[in-house]
Short mmCIF file of C-alpha atoms in Angstrom, two decimals:
data_model
loop_
_atom_site.label_atom_id
_atom_site.label_comp_id
_atom_site.label_asym_id
_atom_site.label_seq_id
_atom_site.Cartn_x
_atom_site.Cartn_y
_atom_site.Cartn_z
CA MET V 1 203.30 125.72 160.87
CA SER V 2 199.61 124.96 160.27
CA LYS V 3 198.52 121.51 159.17
CA ALA V 4 198.59 120.96 155.42
CA THR V 5 195.25 120.32 153.67
CA LEU V 6 194.09 119.50 150.15
CA LYS V 7 193.46 123.22 149.68
CA THR V 8 197.03 124.01 150.78
CA ILE V 9 198.44 121.58 148.23
CA ALA V 10 196.09 122.94 145.55
CA GLU V 11 197.30 126.50 146.17
CA TYR V 12 200.93 125.35 146.25
CA THR V 13 200.69 123.43 142.96
CA GLY V 14 198.18 125.67 141.19
CA LEU V 15 195.78 122.76 140.69
CA SER V 16 192.16 122.28 141.75
CA VAL V 17 191.27 120.56 145.02
CA THR V 18 189.61 117.71 143.12
CA THR V 19 192.67 117.13 140.93
CA VAL V 20 194.89 117.06 144.02
CA SER V 21 192.61 114.51 145.71
CA ARG V 22 192.50 112.28 142.63
CA ALA V 23 196.27 112.48 142.22
CA LEU V 24 196.83 111.43 145.85
CA LYS V 25 194.54 108.44 145.27
CA ASP V 26 196.24 107.52 141.95
CA GLY V 27 193.11 108.29 139.93
CA ASP V 28 193.27 106.88 136.40
CA ASP V 29 192.19 110.23 134.93
CA VAL V 30 195.24 112.06 136.32
CA LYS V 31 198.50 112.01 134.35
CA GLN V 32 201.58 110.59 136.05
CA PRO V 33 203.58 113.86 136.03
CA THR V 34 200.68 115.55 137.84
CA LYS V 35 200.54 112.72 140.39
CA ASP V 36 204.27 113.05 141.01
CA LYS V 37 203.98 116.82 141.41
CA VAL V 38 201.09 116.56 143.89
CA LYS V 39 202.68 113.78 145.95
CA ALA V 40 205.96 115.67 146.15
CA ALA V 41 204.10 118.76 147.37
CA ALA V 42 202.15 116.69 149.89
CA THR V 43 205.36 115.25 151.30
CA LYS V 44 207.04 118.66 151.48
CA LEU V 45 204.04 120.26 153.18
CA GLY V 46 203.54 117.35 155.58
CA TYR V 47 200.04 116.54 154.39
CA ARG V 48 198.00 113.89 156.21
CA PRO V 49 194.52 112.99 154.84
CA ASN V 50 191.55 114.15 156.88
CA LEU V 51 188.56 114.16 154.58
CA SER V 52 186.06 115.16 157.24
CA GLY V 53 188.04 118.34 157.78
CA VAL V 54 188.42 119.11 154.10
CA GLY V 55 184.81 120.20 153.80
CA LEU V 56 185.18 122.68 156.67
CA ARG V 57 188.34 124.20 155.22
CA THR V 58 187.15 124.45 151.62
CA GLY V 59 183.53 125.28 152.35
CA ILE V 60 182.44 122.26 150.29
CA ASN V 61 180.18 119.51 151.64
CA TYR V 62 181.77 116.38 150.23
CA ASN V 63 178.81 114.13 150.87
CA ILE V 64 176.64 113.18 147.87
CA CYS V 65 173.13 112.01 148.69
CA ALA V 66 171.34 109.63 146.32
CA ILE V 67 167.62 109.34 147.05
CA LEU V 68 166.36 106.02 145.69
CA PRO V 69 163.00 104.22 146.03
CA VAL V 70 162.76 101.08 148.13
CA THR V 71 160.35 98.18 147.69
CA LYS V 72 157.12 97.71 149.56
CA ALA V 73 157.10 95.46 152.60
CA GLY V 74 156.37 91.89 151.52
CA ASP V 75 157.71 92.27 147.98
CA ILE V 76 159.61 89.13 147.03
CA VAL V 77 161.83 90.78 144.43
CA GLY V 78 162.67 94.46 144.13
CA ASP V 79 164.33 96.46 141.38
CA VAL V 80 167.16 94.22 140.20
CA GLY V 81 169.01 97.22 138.74
CA THR V 82 169.35 99.18 142.00
CA LEU V 83 172.50 97.45 143.25
CA SER V 84 174.21 97.99 139.92
CA LEU V 85 173.20 101.66 140.00
CA ILE V 86 174.62 102.11 143.51
CA ALA V 87 177.83 100.34 142.49
CA GLY V 88 178.13 102.74 139.57
CA LEU V 89 177.47 105.76 141.79
CA THR V 90 180.24 104.60 144.11
CA ALA V 91 182.65 103.94 141.24
CA GLY V 92 182.01 107.39 139.81
CA LEU V 93 183.21 109.00 143.04
CA ASP V 94 186.38 106.93 143.21
CA GLY V 95 189.46 109.09 143.31
CA THR V 96 187.58 112.16 144.60
CA PRO V 97 187.05 113.45 148.15
CA PHE V 98 183.32 112.86 147.78
CA HIS V 99 181.37 110.17 149.64
CA LEU V 100 178.00 108.57 148.86
CA THR V 101 175.01 108.36 151.18
CA VAL V 102 171.78 106.65 150.07
CA LEU V 103 168.49 107.89 151.46
CA PRO V 104 165.37 105.76 150.91
CA LEU V 105 162.23 107.01 149.24
CA GLU V 106 159.57 104.95 150.96
CA PRO V 107 156.54 103.59 149.09
CA ASP V 108 153.72 106.18 149.06
CA GLN V 109 156.05 108.82 150.55
CA ASP V 110 155.97 112.32 149.06
CA PRO V 111 159.09 112.37 146.82
CA LEU V 112 159.90 115.89 147.99
CA GLU V 113 160.09 114.86 151.64
CA PRO V 114 163.51 113.12 151.66
CA VAL V 115 164.92 115.89 149.45
CA LYS V 116 163.87 118.52 151.99
CA TYR V 117 165.20 116.35 154.81
CA ALA V 118 168.63 116.13 153.15
CA VAL V 119 168.75 119.89 152.50
CA GLU V 120 167.39 121.08 155.85
CA ASN V 121 169.78 118.82 157.77
CA ASN V 122 172.76 119.73 155.59
CA LEU V 123 173.33 116.09 154.71
CA ALA V 124 174.71 116.68 151.23
CA GLY V 125 176.64 119.05 149.03
CA GLY V 126 174.85 117.55 146.04
CA ILE V 127 171.76 115.40 145.47
CA ILE V 128 170.90 112.68 142.94
CA PHE V 129 167.38 111.35 142.47
CA ASN V 130 165.39 109.35 139.90
CA LEU V 131 161.84 108.69 138.72
CA THR V 132 161.48 112.21 137.38
CA LEU V 133 158.08 113.69 136.60
CA THR V 134 157.35 115.88 133.59
CA GLN V 135 156.83 118.74 136.06
CA ASP V 136 158.92 117.81 139.11
CA GLU V 137 158.69 119.90 142.28
CA ARG V 138 162.01 118.46 143.50
CA VAL V 139 163.73 120.21 140.60
CA THR V 140 162.02 123.50 141.44
CA TYR V 141 162.87 123.20 145.15
CA LEU V 142 166.56 122.37 144.68
CA HIS V 143 166.93 125.06 142.01
CA GLU V 144 165.43 127.67 144.36
CA GLN V 145 167.61 126.47 147.25
CA GLY V 146 170.75 126.64 145.12
CA ILE V 147 171.65 123.00 145.87
CA PRO V 148 173.59 121.18 143.12
CA PHE V 149 171.65 118.19 141.80
CA VAL V 150 171.53 115.68 138.96
CA THR V 151 168.49 113.65 137.97
CA PHE V 152 168.34 110.14 136.60
CA GLY V 153 165.68 110.99 134.04
CA GLN V 154 164.47 114.07 132.21
CA THR V 155 161.70 116.58 132.84
CA GLU V 156 159.74 118.91 130.57
CA MET V 157 160.45 122.00 132.67
CA SER V 158 161.92 125.36 131.69
CA ILE V 159 164.59 124.94 134.40
CA GLU V 160 167.80 123.73 132.77
CA HIS V 161 169.31 121.03 134.97
CA ALA V 162 171.89 118.27 134.79
CA TYR V 163 170.59 114.80 134.00
CA VAL V 164 171.55 111.33 132.86
CA ASP V 165 168.90 109.20 131.21
CA ILE V 166 168.21 106.03 129.29
CA ASP V 167 166.82 106.67 125.81
CA ASN V 168 163.30 105.39 126.46
CA TYR V 169 161.99 106.76 123.17
CA ASP V 170 164.53 104.53 121.44
CA ILE V 171 163.54 101.59 123.69
CA GLY V 172 159.89 101.93 122.70
CA TYR V 173 160.70 102.32 119.03
CA ARG V 174 163.14 99.40 118.83
CA ALA V 175 161.04 97.05 120.97
CA ALA V 176 157.88 97.67 118.92
CA SER V 177 159.82 97.44 115.64
CA TYR V 178 161.28 94.12 116.76
CA LEU V 179 157.80 92.72 117.40
CA TYR V 180 156.35 94.07 114.17
CA ASP V 181 159.26 92.62 112.20
CA LYS V 182 158.35 89.26 113.77
CA GLY V 183 154.88 89.58 112.24
CA CYS V 184 152.99 90.90 115.28
CA LYS V 185 149.86 92.97 114.63
CA ARG V 186 148.40 93.45 118.13
CA ILE V 187 151.01 94.42 120.67
CA ARG V 188 150.73 95.53 124.29
CA LEU V 189 153.11 97.80 126.21
CA LEU V 190 153.59 97.26 129.95
CA SER V 191 154.25 100.75 131.28
CA SER V 192 154.85 102.65 134.47
CA SER V 193 152.46 105.48 135.28
CA GLN V 194 152.56 108.33 132.80
CA ILE V 195 153.29 110.76 135.60
CA TYR V 196 156.89 109.76 134.81
CA THR V 197 158.63 111.40 131.87
CA TYR V 198 160.26 108.18 130.68
CA ALA V 199 156.86 106.46 130.33
CA TRP V 200 155.78 109.11 127.82
CA HIS V 201 159.06 108.80 125.92
CA LYS V 202 158.59 105.04 125.64
CA TYR V 203 155.01 105.44 124.44
CA TYR V 204 156.03 107.93 121.74
CA GLY V 205 158.67 105.47 120.53
CA VAL V 206 156.13 102.67 120.24
CA LYS V 207 153.69 105.02 118.52
CA ARG V 208 156.28 105.99 115.91
CA ALA V 209 157.12 102.34 115.13
CA SER V 210 153.42 101.51 114.85
CA MET V 211 152.81 104.34 112.39
CA GLU V 212 155.79 103.28 110.28
CA HIS V 213 154.38 99.73 110.09
CA GLY V 214 150.84 100.93 109.35
CA ILE V 215 149.43 99.50 112.58
CA GLN V 216 147.08 101.22 115.01
CA PHE V 217 148.39 101.55 118.58
CA SER V 218 146.05 103.12 121.12
CA LYS V 219 147.22 104.53 124.45
CA ASP V 220 143.87 103.70 126.03
CA ARG V 221 143.58 100.18 124.60
CA ASP V 222 147.13 98.88 124.20
CA ILE V 223 149.03 100.12 127.28
CA ILE V 224 148.96 98.10 130.48
CA PHE V 225 149.85 100.36 133.43
CA ASP V 226 151.65 98.61 136.27
CA THR V 227 149.51 100.54 138.76
CA ASN V 228 146.54 98.54 137.46
CA VAL V 229 148.21 95.13 137.87
CA ASP V 230 148.40 93.31 141.21
CA ASN V 231 149.58 89.99 139.80
CA TYR V 232 151.26 89.85 136.38
CA ARG V 233 150.83 86.10 136.06
CA GLU V 234 147.09 86.19 136.64
CA TYR V 235 146.70 89.28 134.47
CA ALA V 236 148.57 87.66 131.58
CA ARG V 237 146.56 84.44 131.81
CA LYS V 238 143.24 86.29 131.58
CA MET V 239 144.56 88.53 128.80
CA MET V 240 145.68 85.57 126.68
CA GLU V 241 142.36 83.75 127.21
CA SER V 242 140.38 86.78 125.99
CA ASP V 243 139.07 87.29 122.47
CA ASP V 244 141.42 90.26 122.05
CA ALA V 245 144.65 88.50 123.05
CA PRO V 246 147.83 90.24 121.83
CA ASP V 247 150.46 88.56 119.69
CA GLY V 248 153.31 90.69 121.05
CA VAL V 249 154.18 92.09 124.49
CA ILE V 250 156.78 94.65 125.58
CA CYS V 251 157.66 94.12 129.25
CA GLY V 252 159.10 97.03 131.22
CA SER V 253 161.38 94.92 133.41
CA GLU V 254 162.69 91.42 134.05
CA ILE V 255 160.23 91.02 136.91
CA SER V 256 157.14 91.89 134.89
CA ALA V 257 158.42 89.65 132.06
CA CYS V 258 158.76 86.74 134.48
CA GLY V 259 155.12 87.08 135.56
CA MET V 260 153.79 87.66 132.05
CA ILE V 261 155.58 84.63 130.64
CA ALA V 262 154.18 82.40 133.40
CA GLY V 263 150.64 83.69 132.77
CA ILE V 264 150.95 83.26 129.00
CA GLN V 265 152.01 79.67 129.50
CA ASP V 266 149.22 79.10 132.04
CA ALA V 267 146.82 80.06 129.23
CA GLY V 268 148.30 77.30 127.08
CA LYS V 269 150.10 79.66 124.70
CA LYS V 270 153.66 79.29 123.43
CA ILE V 271 156.22 82.06 123.62
CA GLY V 272 157.74 82.61 120.20
CA GLU V 273 154.80 80.99 118.39
CA ASP V 274 151.47 82.31 119.70
CA VAL V 275 152.97 85.46 121.16
CA GLN V 276 156.31 87.27 121.02
CA VAL V 277 157.79 88.83 124.16
CA ILE V 278 160.61 91.36 124.53
CA ALA V 279 161.80 92.80 127.85
CA VAL V 280 163.59 95.90 129.05
CA GLU V 281 166.35 94.50 131.25
CA THR V 282 169.21 95.47 133.54
CA CYS V 283 170.91 92.07 133.76
CA ASP V 284 171.09 88.66 132.07
CA LEU V 285 168.07 87.22 133.90
CA PRO V 286 165.83 86.91 130.77
CA SER V 287 168.36 84.52 129.25
CA PHE V 288 167.37 82.02 131.96
CA PHE V 289 163.63 82.22 131.27
CA THR V 290 161.95 79.23 129.63
CA PRO V 291 162.16 80.02 126.84
CA PRO V 292 164.75 82.84 126.93
CA VAL V 293 163.34 86.14 125.63
CA PRO V 294 165.11 89.02 123.88
CA GLY V 295 165.91 92.13 125.88
CA LEU V 296 167.04 95.72 125.57
CA ARG V 297 169.78 96.05 128.19
CA GLN V 298 170.07 99.18 130.35
CA ASP V 299 173.56 99.62 131.81
CA PHE V 300 172.77 101.03 135.25
CA HIS V 301 176.41 100.79 136.36
CA SER V 302 177.40 103.12 133.52
CA VAL V 303 174.50 105.45 134.36
CA GLY V 304 175.54 105.53 138.03
CA LYS V 305 179.12 106.46 137.17
CA MET V 306 177.96 109.27 134.92
CA LEU V 307 175.54 110.59 137.55
CA SER V 308 178.36 110.78 140.10
CA ARG V 309 180.73 112.46 137.69
CA TYR V 310 178.10 115.04 136.82
CA ILE V 311 177.21 115.82 140.45
CA VAL V 312 180.89 116.39 141.27
CA GLN V 313 181.11 118.83 138.37
CA CYS V 314 177.90 120.55 139.51
CA VAL V 315 179.29 121.00 143.03
CA GLU V 316 182.45 122.46 141.51
CA GLY V 317 180.38 125.02 139.62
CA ALA V 318 179.93 123.57 136.12
CA ASP V 319 177.03 124.77 133.96
CA PRO V 320 174.18 122.22 134.33
CA LYS V 321 173.19 122.76 130.69
CA GLU V 322 176.50 121.20 129.71
CA LEU V 323 175.82 118.11 131.84
CA GLN V 324 173.01 116.31 130.00
CA TYR V 325 173.52 112.79 128.69
CA VAL V 326 171.21 110.13 127.21
CA GLU V 327 172.42 106.54 126.88
CA LYS V 328 171.02 103.94 124.49
CA THR V 329 170.34 100.32 125.34
CA THR V 330 171.86 97.20 123.77
CA LEU V 331 169.67 94.56 122.12
CA TYR V 332 170.18 90.94 123.16
CA PRO V 333 168.19 88.94 120.53
CA ARG V 334 168.37 85.47 122.15
#
């Protein structure tokens, strides 16, 4: 008698391979009668787990590759949300036969390079990547190669693909509205490069709020691109000492907020009086600033779980057009 596999149990019970795997691992999304049925079949068939062999027998590569950027050498603090994202990616695969591998996207590296490396070396049955561009060649390449993928972020391409995203339009709109409701008239937006789709979404949100409040907001005058800033503290000090100092600032991360607040205070200005600050955050760090500043919280753990769930469905043949999700942030007023 040949050795029992997940596929054998699936055929015996009439269930999918993924359902069988989740049942054997007591997955919360599998009903108890199904678990009992699968475990009884596994015992009868003499099943012993061997996940490395499952891929060979089913023709499925059960490795999921997440390609994530790493910080530059010498950076003191990186992206504080990355660990939460990876934890979410791992949690999303719990109860499935899939495993997670993280490949680094090095600073200044062509974003397509690690994607090609993963595909050409057969490292993954599905790929997850972030920092999407409006026209992203990684999407084109994976689509042409027939490799299942999910992006953390949207594109503006005609190719329909699976994605999970934070609602950056809503972030821009709510952050700017918050500052305007505090009486601000001259706000600045700290933004990533507008090669990224989410940077445009955030700008459009700020622009809408500005129009609703009857205030001019200029992309050329009022956006501070992080590619133009070497030291946020020094930049903020000079900005606040200028004749055109803002009275409201939207910071794109906890790290940029930390530097901006220090520079504002170096210029002798008071947060909450001379200038209002709101941050986009991934953790509770802004509550420890002096003074604490309000933040719009991105739940990267939740995003990671959804990315993993979507990539599993993509590998199993789901329609990518049905796997598109945008999550809103939560305001912490402080």
